[in-house]
Short mmCIF file of C-alpha atoms in Angstrom, two decimals:
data_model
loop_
_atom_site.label_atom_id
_atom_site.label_comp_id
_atom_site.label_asym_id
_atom_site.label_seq_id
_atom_site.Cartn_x
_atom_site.Cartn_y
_atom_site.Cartn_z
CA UNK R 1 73.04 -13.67 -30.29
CA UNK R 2 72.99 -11.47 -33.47
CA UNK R 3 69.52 -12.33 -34.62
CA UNK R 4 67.90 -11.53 -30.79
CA UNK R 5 65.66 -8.79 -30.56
CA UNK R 6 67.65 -5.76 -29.46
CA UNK R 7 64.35 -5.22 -27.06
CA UNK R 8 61.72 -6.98 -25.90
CA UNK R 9 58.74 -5.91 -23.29
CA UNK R 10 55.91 -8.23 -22.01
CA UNK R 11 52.92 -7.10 -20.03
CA UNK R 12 55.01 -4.08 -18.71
CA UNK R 13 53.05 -2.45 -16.11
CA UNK R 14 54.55 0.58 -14.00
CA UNK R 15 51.88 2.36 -11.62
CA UNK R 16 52.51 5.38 -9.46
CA UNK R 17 50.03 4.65 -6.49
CA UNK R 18 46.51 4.91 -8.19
CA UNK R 19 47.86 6.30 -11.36
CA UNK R 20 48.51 3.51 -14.30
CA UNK R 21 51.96 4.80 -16.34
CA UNK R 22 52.53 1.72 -18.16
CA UNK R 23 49.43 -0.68 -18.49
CA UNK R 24 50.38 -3.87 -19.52
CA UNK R 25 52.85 -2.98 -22.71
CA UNK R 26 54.27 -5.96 -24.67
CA UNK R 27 56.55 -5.40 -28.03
CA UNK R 28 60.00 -6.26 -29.41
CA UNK R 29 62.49 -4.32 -31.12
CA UNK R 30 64.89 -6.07 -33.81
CA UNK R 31 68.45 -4.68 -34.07
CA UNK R 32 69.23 -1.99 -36.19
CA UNK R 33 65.63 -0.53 -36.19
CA UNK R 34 64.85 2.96 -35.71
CA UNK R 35 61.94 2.42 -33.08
CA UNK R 36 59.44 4.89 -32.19
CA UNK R 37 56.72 6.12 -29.39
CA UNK R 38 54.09 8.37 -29.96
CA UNK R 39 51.50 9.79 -28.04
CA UNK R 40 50.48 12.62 -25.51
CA UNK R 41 52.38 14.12 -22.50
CA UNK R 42 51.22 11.59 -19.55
CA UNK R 43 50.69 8.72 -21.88
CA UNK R 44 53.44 6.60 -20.37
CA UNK R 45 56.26 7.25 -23.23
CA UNK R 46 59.09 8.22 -20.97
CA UNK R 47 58.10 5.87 -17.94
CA UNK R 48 58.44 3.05 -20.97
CA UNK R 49 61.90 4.40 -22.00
CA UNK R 50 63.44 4.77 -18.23
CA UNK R 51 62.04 1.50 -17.64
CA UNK R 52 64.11 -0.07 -19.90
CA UNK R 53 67.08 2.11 -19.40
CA UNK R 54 66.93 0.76 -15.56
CA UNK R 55 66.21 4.62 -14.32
CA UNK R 56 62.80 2.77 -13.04
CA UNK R 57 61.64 -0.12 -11.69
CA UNK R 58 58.41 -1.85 -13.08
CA UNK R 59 55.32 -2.70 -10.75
CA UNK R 60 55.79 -5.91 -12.94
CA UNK R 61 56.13 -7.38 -16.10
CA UNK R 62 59.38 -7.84 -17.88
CA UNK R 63 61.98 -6.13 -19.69
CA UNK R 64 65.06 -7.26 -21.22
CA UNK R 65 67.28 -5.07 -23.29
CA UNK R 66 70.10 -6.98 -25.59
CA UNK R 67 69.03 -10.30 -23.56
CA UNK R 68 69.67 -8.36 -19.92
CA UNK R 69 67.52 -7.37 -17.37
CA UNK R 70 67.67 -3.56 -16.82
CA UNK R 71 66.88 -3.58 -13.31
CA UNK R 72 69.03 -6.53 -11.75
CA UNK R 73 72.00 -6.26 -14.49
CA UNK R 74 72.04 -2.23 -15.18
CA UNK R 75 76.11 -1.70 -15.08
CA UNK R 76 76.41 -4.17 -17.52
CA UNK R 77 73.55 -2.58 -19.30
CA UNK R 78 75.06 0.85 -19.25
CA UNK R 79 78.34 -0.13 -20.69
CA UNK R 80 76.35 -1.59 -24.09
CA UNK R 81 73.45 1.68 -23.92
CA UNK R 82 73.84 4.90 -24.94
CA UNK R 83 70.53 7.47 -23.31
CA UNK R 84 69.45 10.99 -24.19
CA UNK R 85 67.48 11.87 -21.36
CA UNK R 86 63.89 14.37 -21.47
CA UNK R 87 65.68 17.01 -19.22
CA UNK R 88 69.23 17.08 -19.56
CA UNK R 89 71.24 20.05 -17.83
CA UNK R 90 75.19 20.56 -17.26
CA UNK R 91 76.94 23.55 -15.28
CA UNK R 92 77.71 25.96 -17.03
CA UNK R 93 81.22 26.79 -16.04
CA UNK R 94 82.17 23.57 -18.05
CA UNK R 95 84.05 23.40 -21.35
CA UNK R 96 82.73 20.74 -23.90
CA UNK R 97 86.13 19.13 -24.34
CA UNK R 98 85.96 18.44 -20.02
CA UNK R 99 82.69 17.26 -20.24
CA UNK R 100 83.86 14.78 -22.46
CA UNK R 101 86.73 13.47 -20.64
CA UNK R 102 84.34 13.66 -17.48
CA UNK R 103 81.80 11.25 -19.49
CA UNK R 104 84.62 9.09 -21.10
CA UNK R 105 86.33 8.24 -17.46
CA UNK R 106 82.77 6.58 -17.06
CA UNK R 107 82.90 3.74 -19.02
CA UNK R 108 85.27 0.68 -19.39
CA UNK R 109 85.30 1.11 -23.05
CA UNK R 110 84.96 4.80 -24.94
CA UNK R 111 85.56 5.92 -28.35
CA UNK R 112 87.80 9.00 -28.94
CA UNK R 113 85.72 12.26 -28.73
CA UNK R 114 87.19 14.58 -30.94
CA UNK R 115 85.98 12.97 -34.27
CA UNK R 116 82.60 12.63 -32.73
CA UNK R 117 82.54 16.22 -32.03
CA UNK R 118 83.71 16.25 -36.00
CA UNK R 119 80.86 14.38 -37.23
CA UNK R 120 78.34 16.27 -35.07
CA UNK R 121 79.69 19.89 -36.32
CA UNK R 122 80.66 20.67 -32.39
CA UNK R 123 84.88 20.67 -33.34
CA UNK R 124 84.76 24.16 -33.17
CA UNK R 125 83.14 24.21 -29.93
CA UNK R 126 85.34 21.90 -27.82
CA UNK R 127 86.72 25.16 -25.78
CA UNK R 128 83.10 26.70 -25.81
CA UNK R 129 81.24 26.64 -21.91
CA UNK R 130 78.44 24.75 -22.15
CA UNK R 131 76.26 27.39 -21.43
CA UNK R 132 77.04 29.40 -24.18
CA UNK R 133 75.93 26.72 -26.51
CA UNK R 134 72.78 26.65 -28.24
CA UNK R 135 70.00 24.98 -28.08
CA UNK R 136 70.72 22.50 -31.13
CA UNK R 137 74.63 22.70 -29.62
CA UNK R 138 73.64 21.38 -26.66
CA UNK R 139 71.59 18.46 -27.90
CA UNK R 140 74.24 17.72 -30.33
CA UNK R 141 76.35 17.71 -27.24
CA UNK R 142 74.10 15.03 -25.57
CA UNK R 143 74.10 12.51 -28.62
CA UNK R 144 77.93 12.98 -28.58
CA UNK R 145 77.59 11.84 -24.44
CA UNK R 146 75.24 9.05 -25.29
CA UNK R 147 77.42 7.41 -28.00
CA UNK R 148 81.20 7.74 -26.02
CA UNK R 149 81.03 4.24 -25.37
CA UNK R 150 80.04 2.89 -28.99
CA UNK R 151 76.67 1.33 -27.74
CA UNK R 152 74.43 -0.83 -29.47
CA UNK R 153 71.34 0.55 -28.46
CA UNK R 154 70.93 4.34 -27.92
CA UNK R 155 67.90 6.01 -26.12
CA UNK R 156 66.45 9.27 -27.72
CA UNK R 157 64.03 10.77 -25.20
CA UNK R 158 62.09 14.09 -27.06
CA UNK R 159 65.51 14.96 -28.67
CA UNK R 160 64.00 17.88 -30.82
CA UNK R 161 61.52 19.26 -28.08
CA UNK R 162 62.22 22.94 -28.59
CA UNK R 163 64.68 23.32 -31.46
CA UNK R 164 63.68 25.17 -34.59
CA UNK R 165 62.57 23.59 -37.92
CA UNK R 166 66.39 23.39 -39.32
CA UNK R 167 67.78 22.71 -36.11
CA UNK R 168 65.04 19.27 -35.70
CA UNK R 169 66.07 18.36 -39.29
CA UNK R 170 69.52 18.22 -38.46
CA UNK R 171 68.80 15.84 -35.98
CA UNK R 172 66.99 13.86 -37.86
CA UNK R 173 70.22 13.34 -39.91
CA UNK R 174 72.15 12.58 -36.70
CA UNK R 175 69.77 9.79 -36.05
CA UNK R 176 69.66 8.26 -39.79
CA UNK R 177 73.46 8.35 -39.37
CA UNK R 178 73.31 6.68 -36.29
CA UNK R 179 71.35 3.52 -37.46
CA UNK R 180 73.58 3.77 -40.74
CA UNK R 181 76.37 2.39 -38.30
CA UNK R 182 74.02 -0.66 -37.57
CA UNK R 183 73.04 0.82 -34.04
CA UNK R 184 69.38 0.49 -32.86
CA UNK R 185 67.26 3.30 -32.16
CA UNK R 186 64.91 3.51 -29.48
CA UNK R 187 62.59 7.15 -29.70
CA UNK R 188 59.75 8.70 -28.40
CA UNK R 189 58.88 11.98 -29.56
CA UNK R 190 56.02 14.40 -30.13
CA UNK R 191 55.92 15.03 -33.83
CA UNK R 192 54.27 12.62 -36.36
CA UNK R 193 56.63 14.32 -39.03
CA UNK R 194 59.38 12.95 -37.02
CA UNK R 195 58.12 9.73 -36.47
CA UNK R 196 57.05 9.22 -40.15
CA UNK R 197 60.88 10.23 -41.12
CA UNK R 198 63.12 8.48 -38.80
CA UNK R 199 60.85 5.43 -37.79
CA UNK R 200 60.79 1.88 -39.04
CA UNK R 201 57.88 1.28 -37.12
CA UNK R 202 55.99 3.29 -34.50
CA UNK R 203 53.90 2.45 -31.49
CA UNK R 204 50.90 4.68 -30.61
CA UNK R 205 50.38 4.92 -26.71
CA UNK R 206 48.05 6.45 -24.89
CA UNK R 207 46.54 6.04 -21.57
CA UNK R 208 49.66 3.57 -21.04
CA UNK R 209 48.69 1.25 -23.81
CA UNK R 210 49.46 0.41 -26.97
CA UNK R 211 47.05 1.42 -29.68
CA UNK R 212 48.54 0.84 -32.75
CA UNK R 213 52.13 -0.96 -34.08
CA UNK R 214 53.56 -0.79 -37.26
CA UNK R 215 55.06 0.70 -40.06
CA UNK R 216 54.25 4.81 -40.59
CA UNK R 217 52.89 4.05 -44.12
CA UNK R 218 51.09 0.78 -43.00
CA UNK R 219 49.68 2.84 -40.24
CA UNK R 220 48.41 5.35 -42.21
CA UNK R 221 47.08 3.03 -44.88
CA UNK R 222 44.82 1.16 -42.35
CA UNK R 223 43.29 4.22 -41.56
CA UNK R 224 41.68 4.59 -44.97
CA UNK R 225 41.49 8.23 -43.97
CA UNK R 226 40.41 10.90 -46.75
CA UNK R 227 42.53 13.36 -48.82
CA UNK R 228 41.83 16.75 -48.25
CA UNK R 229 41.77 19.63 -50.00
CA UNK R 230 42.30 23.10 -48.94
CA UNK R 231 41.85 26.62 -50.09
CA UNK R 232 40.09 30.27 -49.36
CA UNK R 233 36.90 31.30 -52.04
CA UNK R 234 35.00 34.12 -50.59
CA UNK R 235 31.34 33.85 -50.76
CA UNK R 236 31.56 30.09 -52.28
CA UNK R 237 29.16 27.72 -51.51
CA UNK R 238 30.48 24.65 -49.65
CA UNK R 239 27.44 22.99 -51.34
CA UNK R 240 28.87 22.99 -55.04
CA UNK R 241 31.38 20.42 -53.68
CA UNK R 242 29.73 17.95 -52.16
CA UNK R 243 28.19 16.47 -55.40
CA UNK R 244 31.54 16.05 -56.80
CA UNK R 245 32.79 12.44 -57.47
CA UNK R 246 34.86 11.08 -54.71
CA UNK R 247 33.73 14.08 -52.57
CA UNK R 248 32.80 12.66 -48.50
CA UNK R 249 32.21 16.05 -47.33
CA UNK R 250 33.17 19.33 -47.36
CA UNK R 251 33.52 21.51 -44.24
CA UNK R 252 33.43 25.42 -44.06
CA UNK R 253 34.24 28.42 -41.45
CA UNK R 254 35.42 32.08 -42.34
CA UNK R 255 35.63 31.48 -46.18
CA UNK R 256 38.12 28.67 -45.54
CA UNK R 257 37.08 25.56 -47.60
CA UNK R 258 38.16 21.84 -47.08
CA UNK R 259 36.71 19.19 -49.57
CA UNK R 260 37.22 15.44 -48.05
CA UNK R 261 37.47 12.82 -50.22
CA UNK R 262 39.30 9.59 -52.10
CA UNK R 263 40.58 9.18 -55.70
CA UNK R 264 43.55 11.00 -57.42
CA UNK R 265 41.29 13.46 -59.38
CA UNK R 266 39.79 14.88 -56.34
CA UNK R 267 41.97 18.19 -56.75
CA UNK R 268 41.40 18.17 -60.28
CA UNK R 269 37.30 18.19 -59.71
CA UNK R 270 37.88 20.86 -57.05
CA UNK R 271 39.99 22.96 -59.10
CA UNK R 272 37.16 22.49 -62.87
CA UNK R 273 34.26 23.34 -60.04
CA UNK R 274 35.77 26.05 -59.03
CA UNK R 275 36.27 27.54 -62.81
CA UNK R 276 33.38 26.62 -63.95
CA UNK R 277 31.68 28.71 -61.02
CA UNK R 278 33.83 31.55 -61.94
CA UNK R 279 35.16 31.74 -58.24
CA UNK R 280 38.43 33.34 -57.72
CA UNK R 281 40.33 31.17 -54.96
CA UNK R 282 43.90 31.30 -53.27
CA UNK R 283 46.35 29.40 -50.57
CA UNK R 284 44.56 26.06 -52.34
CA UNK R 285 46.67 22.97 -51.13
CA UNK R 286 46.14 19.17 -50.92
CA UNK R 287 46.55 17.40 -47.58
CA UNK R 288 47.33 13.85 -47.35
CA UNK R 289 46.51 11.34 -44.23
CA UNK R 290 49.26 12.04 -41.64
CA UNK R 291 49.97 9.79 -38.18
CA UNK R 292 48.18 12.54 -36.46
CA UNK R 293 45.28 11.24 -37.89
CA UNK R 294 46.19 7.89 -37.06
CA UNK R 295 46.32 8.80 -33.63
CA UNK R 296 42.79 10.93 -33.69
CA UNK R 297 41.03 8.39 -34.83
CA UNK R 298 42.41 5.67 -32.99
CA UNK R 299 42.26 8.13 -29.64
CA UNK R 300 39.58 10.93 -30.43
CA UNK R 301 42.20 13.51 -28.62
CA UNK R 302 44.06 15.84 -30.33
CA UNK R 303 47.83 15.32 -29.91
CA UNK R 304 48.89 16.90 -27.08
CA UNK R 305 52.55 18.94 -26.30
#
């Protein structure tokens, strides 16, 4: 059925003797969203996503991914999925283009590889060993694996842990292609930039629960969290801020100033104090809410990598 959620969880639960993984998750995914998880390292992200990938089995609860059930029906599963596993290693020795054909001889259905390799800028590399690759080649590599067999769903475990600022943002373009072709997109990752990019909607987990669901903007806009703004001033005196209007509070350490507030002429008030007091400033920037403050306040832990 077109219109049937691509995903749907209810009261997952996944424990690992005493330890809790997955308490009692419950959410659906509609096709052709880009879906993400945030949260911490141990907060039950990846048990969630192997759990519905049929890598693991649940204590209880139930999954069902494009109407099947992941752990009783997972060949049938596999053939529709495309994954991008956490940890993902190869030999060496191996040449991109036999990797390929290795990964392509596992399915009853692939797509031809070489204008995948096109589209992810790997043509070049189809004679390379996969050990000579870079990092970025290498994940490139794995989307090209996870999408031989034209799935409908593809898994993105952490797929920019590690790669440098352009490297991520490449990615990022990968994945907005990716749902382009009316694919779902199932994430979990560790940066709120990320999130707030590629994501539809994002769910917050920590603790293997569900904090928070929804839209990156909506999520953010709930928080009714302050603007900030930032800048060094020497010798200044946090307490010529704090009776500006639409000023919260203002917070100082090592000449580094950061006025909290609401309203869109908070930087402007800053910026006429500032003159007015005849204080020479620099690096002054404005900050806006992000999800990482979402997920403090919602948490009271720093994110965690």
């Amino acid at each position: 059925m077109a219109d049937a959620p691509a995903i749907v969880l209810e009261a997952l639960h996944k424990s690992y003797g005493d330890v809790r993984a997955v308490d009692g998750i419950s959410f659906s995914v509609p096709r052709g969203e880009i879906f993400g998880m945030v949260g911490p390292n141990g907060a039950g992200k990846t048990t969630t996503i192997e759990c519905l990938e049929g890598l693991r089995k649940p204590s209880f609860g139930t999954a069902r991914v494009l109407g099947l059930d992941p752990e009783r029906q997972g060949y049938e599963l596999r053939e529709r999925i495309g994954v991008q596993l956490q940890s993902s290693a190869l030999p060496d020795r191996l040449k991109v283009r036999e990797i390929l054909d290795l990964f392509s001889a596992f399915y009853r259905k692939s797509v031809p590889w070489p204008p995948l390799l096109d589209e992810l800028g790997l043509a070049e590399k189809a004679g390379a060993h996969f050990g000579k690759l870079s990092g970025g080649q290498k994940q490139r590599l794995f989307i090209a694996l996870a999408l031989l067999n034209d799935p409908e769903i593809v898994f993105l475990d952490e797929l920019t842990t590690g790669l440098d600022p352009q490297a991520r943002r490449a990615m990022w373009d990968l994945v907005k292609g990716i749902r382009a072709k009316g694919k779902t997109v199932f994430l979990t990752t560790h940066y709120m930039e990320e999130a707030t990019q590629l994501c539809d909607r994002v769910a917050v987990i920590d603790h293997g629960r569900i904090v928070a669901l929804d839209s990156p903007a909506r999520l953010i806009a709930s928080l009714g969290a302050e603007n900030r703004v930032v800048f060094t001033a020497e010798g200044a005196d946090p307490g010529l801020f704090r009776a500006l209007p639409g000023v919260s509070r203002v917070e100082s350490a090592e000449g580094r100033i950061a006025v909290y507030g609401a309203g869109d002429d908070l930087v402007v008030h800053v910026v006429m104090a500032l003159a007015g007091a005849k204080i020479k400033f620099r690096d002054l920037r404005t900050e806006q809410p992000t999800l990482e403050d979402v997920f403090l306040v919602l948490t009271g832990a720093a994110m965690r990598e």
